[in-house]
Tab-separated table of C-alpha atoms in Angstrom:
chain	number	residue	atom	x	y	z
A	158	MET	CA	266.447	-124.339	21.427
A	159	ILE	CA	266.705	-120.884	21.708
A	160	ILE	CA	264.387	-119.366	24.491
A	161	PHE	CA	263.239	-115.958	25.275
A	162	ALA	CA	262.058	-115.301	28.696
A	163	CYS	CA	260.854	-112.378	30.748
A	164	ASP	CA	259.093	-111.163	34.165
A	165	SER	CA	257.778	-108.145	34.657
A	166	THR	CA	255.615	-109.235	36.892
A	167	ALA	CA	257.263	-107.662	40.340
A	168	VAL	CA	259.415	-103.775	40.625
A	169	ILE	CA	262.105	-105.636	38.676
A	170	ALA	CA	261.805	-105.558	34.447
A	171	SER	CA	264.145	-108.697	33.198
A	172	VAL	CA	265.747	-111.160	29.842
A	173	ALA	CA	267.147	-113.301	29.308
A	174	LEU	CA	268.343	-115.758	25.886
A	175	CYS	CA	268.824	-119.398	26.864
A	176	ASP	CA	270.247	-121.371	24.331
A	177	GLY	CA	268.664	-124.841	27.079
A	178	GLU	CA	269.920	-124.630	29.739
A	179	LYS	CA	272.871	-122.311	28.721
A	180	LEU	CA	272.857	-119.102	29.422
A	181	LEU	CA	273.544	-116.133	26.270
A	182	ALA	CA	272.563	-113.458	28.027
A	183	GLU	CA	270.027	-112.300	30.258
A	184	PHE	CA	269.219	-107.605	31.034
A	185	THR	CA	267.919	-106.956	34.081
A	186	LEU	CA	266.595	-103.236	35.473
A	187	ASN	CA	265.894	-102.229	38.894
A	188	ASN	CA	265.350	-98.255	38.396
A	189	GLY	CA	261.751	-97.828	38.996
A	190	ASN	CA	260.297	-97.232	35.182
A	191	THR	CA	257.630	-98.038	34.528
A	192	HIS	CA	257.456	-101.503	31.975
A	193	SER	CA	256.247	-100.839	29.350
A	194	GLU	CA	258.536	-98.234	28.766
A	195	THR	CA	261.525	-100.639	29.406
A	196	LEU	CA	260.118	-103.946	28.701
A	197	LEU	CA	260.490	-103.520	24.401
A	198	PRO	CA	263.382	-101.451	24.389
A	199	MET	CA	265.351	-103.873	26.688
A	200	THR	CA	263.919	-107.163	24.340
A	201	GLU	CA	265.380	-105.179	21.361
A	202	ALA	CA	268.727	-104.831	22.609
A	203	ILE	CA	269.099	-107.946	24.766
A	204	LEU	CA	268.574	-109.388	20.763
A	205	SER	CA	270.601	-107.512	18.552
A	206	ARG	CA	273.260	-107.596	21.178
A	207	LEU	CA	273.211	-111.532	20.460
A	208	GLY	CA	272.200	-110.714	16.370
A	209	MET	CA	269.065	-112.859	16.979
A	210	THR	CA	265.570	-111.679	15.823
A	211	PRO	CA	261.948	-112.616	17.197
A	212	ALA	CA	262.400	-115.480	14.205
A	213	ASP	CA	265.356	-117.166	15.640
A	214	ILE	CA	263.513	-117.684	18.921
A	215	ASP	CA	262.099	-121.298	19.134
A	216	LEU	CA	260.663	-120.651	22.731
A	217	PHE	CA	258.688	-117.650	23.766
A	218	ALA	CA	258.614	-117.634	27.838
A	219	CYS	CA	257.063	-115.217	30.118
A	220	SER	CA	256.040	-115.040	34.219
A	221	ALA	CA	252.503	-115.177	34.062
A	222	GLY	CA	251.494	-114.472	37.604
A	223	PRO	CA	250.885	-113.759	40.307
A	224	GLY	CA	252.438	-109.608	40.759
A	225	SER	CA	251.347	-106.445	39.869
A	226	PHE	CA	248.537	-106.618	37.609
A	227	THR	CA	249.444	-104.080	35.236
A	228	GLY	CA	253.079	-106.000	35.108
A	229	VAL	CA	251.934	-109.757	34.775
A	230	ARG	CA	250.038	-108.308	32.161
A	231	ILE	CA	252.582	-106.154	29.952
A	232	GLY	CA	254.546	-109.252	29.865
A	233	VAL	CA	251.698	-111.790	28.210
A	234	ALA	CA	251.597	-108.811	25.796
A	235	THR	CA	255.056	-108.227	24.937
A	236	VAL	CA	255.416	-112.460	25.196
A	237	LYS	CA	252.098	-112.528	22.742
A	238	GLY	CA	253.127	-109.742	20.222
A	239	LEU	CA	256.443	-110.533	19.654
A	240	ALA	CA	255.539	-114.313	18.950
A	241	TYR	CA	252.238	-113.598	17.246
A	242	GLY	CA	252.211	-115.722	13.725
A	243	ARG	CA	254.661	-117.135	14.024
A	244	GLY	CA	253.524	-121.008	14.672
A	245	LYS	CA	256.196	-120.755	17.934
A	246	PRO	CA	255.509	-122.512	21.367
A	247	CYS	CA	254.623	-120.382	24.471
A	248	ALA	CA	254.536	-120.779	28.170
A	249	GLY	CA	252.822	-118.903	30.723
A	250	VAL	CA	254.652	-120.541	33.938
A	251	SER	CA	254.530	-119.205	37.560
A	252	SER	CA	256.566	-115.811	38.821
A	253	LEU	CA	256.760	-117.748	42.322
A	254	GLU	CA	258.141	-120.970	40.423
A	255	ALA	CA	260.836	-118.963	38.767
A	256	LEU	CA	262.035	-117.096	41.634
A	257	SER	CA	262.409	-121.204	43.899
A	258	LEU	CA	264.789	-121.578	40.818
A	259	ASN	CA	267.117	-118.843	41.678
A	260	HIS	CA	268.500	-121.385	44.002
A	261	LYS	CA	269.283	-123.988	42.156
A	262	GLY	CA	271.988	-126.213	43.190
A	263	LEU	CA	272.171	-123.793	45.908
A	264	HIS	CA	271.108	-125.759	49.215
A	265	PRO	CA	271.531	-129.348	50.548
A	266	ASP	CA	268.755	-131.839	49.615
A	267	GLY	CA	265.837	-131.378	52.080
A	268	THR	CA	265.729	-127.221	52.209
A	269	LEU	CA	262.653	-125.793	51.692
A	270	VAL	CA	262.619	-122.955	49.592
A	271	CYS	CA	259.526	-119.845	50.000
A	272	PRO	CA	259.048	-116.976	47.255
A	273	VAL	CA	256.791	-114.456	48.730
A	274	MET	CA	255.613	-111.668	46.833
A	275	ASP	CA	253.850	-108.363	48.562
A	276	ALA	CA	250.160	-108.621	47.691
A	277	ARG	CA	249.216	-105.677	48.914
A	278	ARG	CA	245.997	-105.882	51.528
A	279	ASN	CA	247.924	-107.852	54.239
A	280	GLN	CA	248.468	-110.516	51.621
A	281	LEU	CA	251.725	-112.477	50.244
A	282	TYR	CA	251.794	-115.107	46.969
A	283	ASN	CA	253.066	-117.617	47.944
A	284	ALA	CA	254.136	-121.085	47.032
A	285	LEU	CA	256.617	-123.831	49.262
A	286	PHE	CA	259.115	-125.748	46.918
A	287	GLU	CA	262.098	-128.447	48.405
A	288	ILE	CA	265.213	-129.121	47.059
A	289	LYS	CA	265.632	-132.543	45.742
A	290	ASN	CA	268.963	-133.220	43.844
A	291	GLY	CA	269.675	-129.388	43.716
A	292	ARG	CA	266.443	-128.685	42.707
A	293	PRO	CA	263.343	-127.053	43.600
A	294	GLU	CA	260.685	-129.807	43.719
A	295	ARG	CA	256.782	-127.592	44.296
A	296	LEU	CA	254.719	-128.725	47.439
A	297	THR	CA	252.240	-126.153	47.278
A	298	PRO	CA	249.757	-124.782	44.446
A	299	ASP	CA	250.708	-120.857	44.045
A	300	ARG	CA	248.224	-119.127	46.991
A	301	ALA	CA	247.586	-115.518	48.528
A	302	VAL	CA	247.810	-116.314	52.296
A	303	SER	CA	249.103	-113.995	55.260
A	304	ALA	CA	251.886	-113.624	56.603
A	305	ALA	CA	251.333	-114.526	60.238
A	306	SER	CA	249.700	-117.549	58.303
A	307	LEU	CA	253.003	-118.586	56.954
A	308	ALA	CA	254.731	-117.952	59.517
A	309	SER	CA	253.150	-120.420	61.775
A	310	GLU	CA	252.723	-122.710	58.821
A	311	LEU	CA	256.716	-122.419	58.074
A	312	ALA	CA	257.019	-123.059	62.452
A	313	GLY	CA	255.422	-125.749	62.147
A	314	LEU	CA	257.942	-127.597	59.675
A	315	GLY	CA	260.420	-126.498	60.977
A	316	ARG	CA	262.877	-126.927	58.613
A	317	ARG	CA	265.737	-124.476	57.143
A	318	THR	CA	264.539	-122.517	54.754
A	319	ALA	CA	265.455	-120.482	51.943
A	320	VAL	CA	263.335	-117.404	52.340
A	321	CYS	CA	263.282	-114.771	48.291
A	322	GLY	CA	260.898	-112.553	47.001
A	323	ASP	CA	259.924	-108.713	47.244
A	324	GLY	CA	257.953	-110.174	50.192
A	325	SER	CA	260.266	-111.373	52.626
A	326	ALA	CA	261.152	-108.585	54.673
A	327	ILE	CA	256.832	-108.667	55.517
A	328	LEU	CA	257.537	-112.884	56.468
A	329	LEU	CA	260.548	-112.266	58.101
A	330	GLY	CA	258.918	-109.911	59.926
A	331	ALA	CA	256.246	-111.928	60.907
A	332	LEU	CA	258.677	-114.858	62.072
A	333	GLY	CA	260.889	-113.205	64.707
A	334	GLY	CA	257.836	-112.195	66.192
A	335	LEU	CA	257.605	-116.750	67.016
A	336	ARG	CA	258.829	-118.165	69.552
A	337	ASP	CA	260.616	-121.399	67.980
A	338	GLY	CA	260.728	-120.154	64.353
A	339	PRO	CA	262.860	-122.726	61.568
A	340	GLU	CA	266.209	-121.615	60.767
A	341	THR	CA	265.839	-118.910	57.774
A	342	VAL	CA	268.963	-117.099	55.174
A	343	PHE	CA	267.862	-114.686	53.037
A	344	SER	CA	269.633	-112.975	50.260
A	345	ASP	CA	268.358	-109.495	48.507
A	346	ARG	CA	270.369	-110.760	44.621
A	347	LEU	CA	268.566	-114.290	44.869
A	348	GLY	CA	265.296	-112.770	45.766
A	349	PHE	CA	265.067	-110.466	42.794
A	350	GLN	CA	262.863	-111.346	39.602
A	351	SER	CA	265.675	-113.955	36.755
A	352	ALA	CA	264.237	-113.543	33.347
A	353	TYR	CA	266.888	-116.695	33.392
A	354	SER	CA	264.927	-118.606	35.746
A	355	VAL	CA	261.174	-118.394	33.857
A	356	ALA	CA	263.333	-119.276	31.169
A	357	LEU	CA	264.218	-122.459	32.953
A	358	ALA	CA	260.605	-123.279	34.551
A	359	ALA	CA	259.297	-122.573	30.756
A	360	LEU	CA	261.428	-125.530	28.961
A	361	ARG	CA	260.395	-127.631	31.867
A	362	ALA	CA	257.250	-126.569	30.797
A	363	TYR	CA	258.010	-127.623	27.517
A	364	GLU	CA	259.292	-130.858	28.193
A	365	ARG	CA	255.993	-131.525	30.539
A	366	GLY	CA	253.986	-131.237	26.877
A	367	GLU	CA	252.500	-127.321	28.670
A	368	ALA	CA	253.690	-125.148	25.940
A	369	VAL	CA	250.069	-123.297	24.124
A	370	ASP	CA	250.367	-121.016	21.436
A	371	ASP	CA	249.964	-117.473	21.637
A	372	ALA	CA	246.254	-117.366	21.756
A	373	ALA	CA	246.393	-119.503	24.114
A	374	LEU	CA	248.786	-117.349	26.737
A	375	ARG	CA	247.085	-116.000	29.317
A	376	PRO	CA	247.807	-113.920	33.041
A	377	VAL	CA	247.250	-115.734	35.998
A	378	TYR	CA	245.746	-113.530	38.985
A	379	LEU	CA	244.940	-116.063	41.947
A	380	ARG	CA	242.451	-113.393	42.523
A	381	PRO	CA	240.277	-110.575	41.464
A	382	PRO	CA	241.846	-107.153	40.257
A	383	GLN	CA	241.883	-104.383	42.521
A	384	ALA	CA	238.731	-102.225	40.741
A	385	GLU	CA	236.794	-105.907	40.821
A	386	ARG	CA	237.276	-106.486	44.727
A	387	GLU	CA	236.371	-102.430	45.404
A	388	ARG	CA	233.812	-103.263	43.211
A	389	LEU	CA	232.551	-106.192	44.724
A	390	GLU	CA	232.865	-104.582	48.908
A	391	ARG	CA	230.985	-101.814	46.945
A	392	LEU	CA	227.912	-104.299	46.405
A	393	ALA	CA	228.079	-105.563	49.541
A	394	ARG	CA	228.081	-102.824	52.146
A	395	ALA	CA	225.244	-101.847	49.730
A	396	ALA	CA	223.021	-104.576	50.864
A	397	GLN	CA	224.762	-104.608	54.684
A	398	THR	CA	222.802	-100.577	54.237
A	399	LYS	CA	219.670	-102.074	52.625
A	400	GLY	CA	219.600	-104.656	54.904
A	401	GLU	CA	219.484	-102.948	57.558
């Protein structure tokens, strides 16, 4: 099964082509350009290098969130455009699950994997996974939490924890402030978004029967966009002023 996958949920932009779990090619950029300018050229380049076209792809996949609202939309729109009218399945996977799969085969069973993405406003996007038979298995749903509450949760679990993602420095700072924090391991490279890991997560989703058509592919934000949050805050302030 030929899988095309992309991730644009954070600063990193990444695209990959796989044959099942076998990586054929991956193209990753961390140069600060906007994903709207880079993702399609990267896709065209990787397809060209392998002598393929979108017609050769059996499964289209992307990180559907959480992450940057704009980045999530760009990734989903790119996959919807590539898959449009082809009758091929699509899979939108959790960006946090994809990050956890960066650690596949690297830690002993029982190790916690803790992907964290900076959600701004003093929050982190997070989910917890446990290594079982060499692969991360989900323990919690995707969520938005404070660094302090997540650090306390990890301290309570008291287990070796692999931290990854662009929110790692925030979480490690919170863990450093605890008297009895868990043993943690961290690697910058394993914290990067990887389209290969997106492809692995998408293959899992496909095998569980969770793939959809291009029309049904949707982003997952976990919380309202900033404009909507600001609108609700203005309404709340106006209601409070009126009540006074």
